[in-house]
Amino acid sequence: DKRVNDDLAKAAFDLYLKQLDFQKRFLLQEDVEQLQKYTLRIDDNLKNGSIILPQVGYDILSQRISQAENISQELLESEFDNNKDELYETDPDKLPYVQNETQLRDRWRKILKARIISRYLDLVEQQKEKEDKEKDEDLWKQAKEKVGKTNRDFFVRLNQETLQDHYDRYFNAVTRAFDPHTNYMAPAKKEDFDIHMRGS
């Protein structure tokens, strides 16, 4: 029995923002503030059929994904100081959005460094079962190469997202604002679901 009003709009926006950049790897604080301006328009836009936020979110996120892709490629071409003692927060709820590109670069540096170290430790563990041990420097090189490939594949998938995907994400946030167990199904997915349920 929830009404389509400002309270619902705020709940929908919070869910939309989390779906847009849950791990806070792309958006800057200024981007979030720009998107927040549309919060109280969500209920009005739904009522009059003029949906604006997904287009704005798509444009901003596409720009930031491209920026993050370039940053990560540059970082993977450089050397990481794996002996430097530093902290890396993995809980997005404890992370603030970055303020600028310098902070965004540093966040990606820590993300990639943590992945390389984790991959290196996996390789070290695998070495215990082998008779011919590989050199430590070769393990670091392999770890970096594997993280590089995973990272490239990740951005390929992100760049395949369409504007329709962003509309679907937006409508899903709205339905979940009504009820956390209610999801929006895009027409094509709904058709697939119906076929699966009918078995024909």
GROMACS .gro file of C-alpha atoms in nm:
model
  200
    1ASP     CA    1   0.000   0.000   0.000
    2LYS     CA    2   0.292   0.237  -0.052
    3ARG     CA    3   0.216   0.562  -0.228
    4VAL     CA    4   0.422   0.698  -0.516
    5ASN     CA    5   0.557   1.001  -0.332
    6ASP     CA    6   0.885   1.158  -0.219
    7ASP     CA    7   0.949   0.883   0.039
    8LEU     CA    8   0.928   0.618  -0.230
    9ALA     CA    9   1.143   0.834  -0.458
   10LYS     CA   10   1.418   0.856  -0.195
   11ALA     CA   11   1.414   0.480  -0.138
   12ALA     CA   12   1.421   0.416  -0.513
   13PHE     CA   13   1.713   0.655  -0.562
   14ASP     CA   14   1.921   0.488  -0.288
   15LEU     CA   15   1.866   0.149  -0.450
   16TYR     CA   16   1.937   0.288  -0.797
   17LEU     CA   17   2.266   0.444  -0.685
   18LYS     CA   18   2.378   0.116  -0.527
   19GLN     CA   19   2.299  -0.071  -0.848
   20LEU     CA   20   2.483   0.194  -1.050
   21ASP     CA   21   2.814   0.175  -0.859
   22PHE     CA   22   2.780  -0.057  -0.558
   23GLN     CA   23   3.154  -0.086  -0.490
   24LYS     CA   24   3.224   0.286  -0.545
   25ARG     CA   25   3.485   0.222  -0.814
   26PHE     CA   26   3.361   0.468  -1.076
   27LEU     CA   27   3.150   0.762  -0.955
   28LEU     CA   28   3.298   1.074  -0.800
   29GLN     CA   29   3.123   1.259  -0.520
   30GLU     CA   30   3.029   1.535  -0.766
   31ASP     CA   31   2.859   1.275  -0.989
   32VAL     CA   32   2.655   1.148  -0.694
   33GLU     CA   33   2.551   1.504  -0.608
   34GLN     CA   34   2.446   1.565  -0.968
   35LEU     CA   35   2.235   1.247  -0.968
   36GLN     CA   36   2.083   1.331  -0.630
   37LYS     CA   37   1.920   1.638  -0.783
   38TYR     CA   38   1.679   1.401  -0.960
   39THR     CA   39   1.574   1.217  -0.643
   40LEU     CA   40   1.254   1.406  -0.565
   41ARG     CA   41   1.156   1.406  -0.933
   42ILE     CA   42   1.136   1.026  -0.951
   43ASP     CA   43   0.776   1.000  -0.830
   44ASP     CA   44   0.664   1.291  -1.050
   45ASN     CA   45   0.846   1.148  -1.354
   46LEU     CA   46   0.681   0.809  -1.301
   47LYS     CA   47   0.338   0.971  -1.287
   48ASN     CA   48   0.381   1.180  -1.602
   49GLY     CA   49   0.585   0.924  -1.797
   50SER     CA   50   0.899   1.136  -1.843
   51ILE     CA   51   1.181   0.917  -1.713
   52ILE     CA   52   1.505   1.119  -1.694
   53LEU     CA   53   1.741   0.966  -1.436
   54PRO     CA   54   1.847   0.650  -1.630
   55GLN     CA   55   1.972   0.859  -1.923
   56VAL     CA   56   2.169   1.091  -1.693
   57GLY     CA   57   2.308   0.795  -1.497
   58TYR     CA   58   2.404   0.617  -1.819
   59ASP     CA   59   2.592   0.920  -1.953
   60ILE     CA   60   2.783   0.981  -1.629
   61LEU     CA   61   2.867   0.616  -1.564
   62SER     CA   62   2.979   0.556  -1.925
   63GLN     CA   63   3.221   0.847  -1.895
   64ARG     CA   64   3.356   0.723  -1.560
   65ILE     CA   65   3.390   0.363  -1.679
   66SER     CA   66   3.598   0.483  -1.974
   67GLN     CA   67   3.811   0.689  -1.734
   68ALA     CA   68   3.857   0.397  -1.493
   69GLU     CA   69   3.947   0.165  -1.782
   70ASN     CA   70   4.225   0.401  -1.895
   71ILE     CA   71   4.349   0.442  -1.538
   72SER     CA   72   4.358   0.068  -1.473
   73GLN     CA   73   4.542  -0.001  -1.801
   74GLU     CA   74   4.804   0.260  -1.716
   75LEU     CA   75   4.846   0.117  -1.367
   76LEU     CA   76   4.885  -0.239  -1.494
   77GLU     CA   77   5.161  -0.120  -1.725
   78SER     CA   78   5.350   0.026  -1.428
   79GLU     CA   79   5.510  -0.142  -1.127
   80PHE     CA   80   5.336  -0.199  -0.793
   81ASP     CA   81   5.518  -0.171  -0.461
   82ASN     CA   82   5.407  -0.499  -0.303
   83ASN     CA   83   5.616  -0.439   0.007
   84LYS     CA   84   5.451  -0.109   0.098
   85ASP     CA   85   5.237  -0.141   0.412
   86GLU     CA   86   4.896   0.015   0.347
   87LEU     CA   87   4.525  -0.038   0.410
   88TYR     CA   88   4.259  -0.131   0.157
   89GLU     CA   89   3.893  -0.115   0.264
   90THR     CA   90   3.678  -0.377   0.089
   91ASP     CA   91   3.342  -0.292   0.249
   92PRO     CA   92   3.163  -0.042   0.019
   93ASP     CA   93   2.945   0.078   0.309
   94LYS     CA   94   3.259   0.205   0.484
   95LEU     CA   95   3.398   0.370   0.173
   96PRO     CA   96   3.321   0.730   0.075
   97TYR     CA   97   3.294   0.826  -0.290
   98VAL     CA   98   3.622   0.970  -0.418
   99GLN     CA   99   3.649   1.346  -0.457
  100ASN     CA  100   3.863   1.367  -0.770
  101GLU     CA  101   4.056   1.174  -1.036
  102THR     CA  102   4.367   1.151  -0.817
  103GLN     CA  103   4.169   0.967  -0.549
  104LEU     CA  104   4.001   0.753  -0.816
  105ARG     CA  105   4.344   0.652  -0.948
  106ASP     CA  106   4.461   0.564  -0.596
  107ARG     CA  107   4.148   0.355  -0.534
  108TRP     CA  108   4.208   0.158  -0.854
  109ARG     CA  109   4.576   0.118  -0.765
  110LYS     CA  110   4.477  -0.045  -0.436
  111ILE     CA  111   4.209  -0.261  -0.602
  112LEU     CA  112   4.455  -0.393  -0.861
  113LYS     CA  113   4.736  -0.433  -0.609
  114ALA     CA  114   4.511  -0.637  -0.379
  115ARG     CA  115   4.405  -0.859  -0.671
  116ILE     CA  116   4.764  -0.915  -0.782
  117ILE     CA  117   4.874  -1.007  -0.428
  118SER     CA  118   4.578  -1.242  -0.391
  119ARG     CA  119   4.654  -1.409  -0.725
  120TYR     CA  120   5.024  -1.434  -0.633
  121LEU     CA  121   4.937  -1.608  -0.304
  122ASP     CA  122   4.718  -1.856  -0.497
  123LEU     CA  123   5.012  -1.933  -0.725
  124VAL     CA  124   5.245  -1.977  -0.425
  125GLU     CA  125   4.995  -2.224  -0.278
  126GLN     CA  126   4.985  -2.417  -0.605
  127GLN     CA  127   5.366  -2.432  -0.605
  128LYS     CA  128   5.364  -2.647  -0.292
  129GLU     CA  129   5.229  -2.938  -0.496
  130LYS     CA  130   5.489  -2.904  -0.773
  131GLU     CA  131   5.836  -3.051  -0.780
  132ASP     CA  132   5.981  -2.785  -1.011
  133LYS     CA  133   5.934  -2.457  -0.828
  134GLU     CA  134   5.907  -2.139  -1.030
  135LYS     CA  135   6.098  -1.826  -0.943
  136ASP     CA  136   5.923  -1.574  -0.721
  137GLU     CA  137   5.958  -1.300  -0.981
  138ASP     CA  138   5.790  -1.526  -1.239
  139LEU     CA  139   5.497  -1.583  -1.003
  140TRP     CA  140   5.452  -1.208  -0.960
  141LYS     CA  141   5.461  -1.165  -1.338
  142GLN     CA  142   5.200  -1.439  -1.390
  143ALA     CA  143   4.978  -1.288  -1.120
  144LYS     CA  144   4.991  -0.947  -1.286
  145GLU     CA  145   4.918  -1.093  -1.631
  146LYS     CA  146   4.618  -1.289  -1.502
  147VAL     CA  147   4.477  -0.983  -1.323
  148GLY     CA  148   4.532  -0.783  -1.642
  149LYS     CA  149   4.331  -1.032  -1.848
  150THR     CA  150   4.050  -1.046  -1.589
  151ASN     CA  151   4.044  -0.667  -1.580
  152ARG     CA  152   4.021  -0.637  -1.960
  153ASP     CA  153   3.736  -0.890  -1.970
  154PHE     CA  154   3.558  -0.699  -1.692
  155PHE     CA  155   3.563  -0.374  -1.891
  156VAL     CA  156   3.453  -0.550  -2.211
  157ARG     CA  157   3.141  -0.667  -2.025
  158LEU     CA  158   3.079  -0.322  -1.878
  159ASN     CA  159   3.109  -0.155  -2.218
  160GLN     CA  160   2.843  -0.388  -2.358
  161GLU     CA  161   2.580  -0.239  -2.128
  162THR     CA  162   2.313  -0.047  -2.314
  163LEU     CA  163   2.086   0.241  -2.226
  164GLN     CA  164   1.804  -0.014  -2.200
  165ASP     CA  165   2.002  -0.194  -1.928
  166HIS     CA  166   2.007   0.131  -1.731
  167TYR     CA  167   1.632   0.176  -1.770
  168ASP     CA  168   1.582  -0.182  -1.649
  169ARG     CA  169   1.809  -0.112  -1.351
  170TYR     CA  170   1.610   0.203  -1.272
  171PHE     CA  171   1.271   0.026  -1.287
  172ASN     CA  172   1.411  -0.255  -1.075
  173ALA     CA  173   1.510   0.001  -0.809
  174VAL     CA  174   1.156   0.142  -0.815
  175THR     CA  175   0.991  -0.199  -0.774
  176ARG     CA  176   1.232  -0.293  -0.495
  177ALA     CA  177   1.144   0.033  -0.320
  178PHE     CA  178   0.788  -0.103  -0.299
  179ASP     CA  179   0.905  -0.442  -0.177
  180PRO     CA  180   1.257  -0.591  -0.147
  181HIS     CA  181   1.139  -0.922  -0.295
  182THR     CA  182   0.981  -0.764  -0.602
  183ASN     CA  183   1.194  -0.726  -0.915
  184TYR     CA  184   1.130  -0.563  -1.250
  185MET     CA  185   1.157  -0.790  -1.553
  186ALA     CA  186   1.238  -0.637  -1.888
  187PRO     CA  187   0.999  -0.754  -2.166
  188ALA     CA  188   1.251  -0.997  -2.320
  189LYS     CA  189   1.333  -1.151  -1.980
  190LYS     CA  190   0.962  -1.172  -1.897
  191GLU     CA  191   0.902  -1.360  -2.220
  192ASP     CA  192   1.187  -1.603  -2.140
  193PHE     CA  193   1.048  -1.649  -1.790
  194ASP     CA  194   0.699  -1.727  -1.923
  195ILE     CA  195   0.838  -1.981  -2.172
  196HIS     CA  196   1.041  -2.147  -1.896
  197MET     CA  197   0.738  -2.165  -1.663
  198ARG     CA  198   0.515  -2.307  -1.937
  199GLY     CA  199   0.784  -2.546  -2.054
  200SER     CA  200   0.709  -2.466  -2.415
   0.00000   0.00000   0.00000
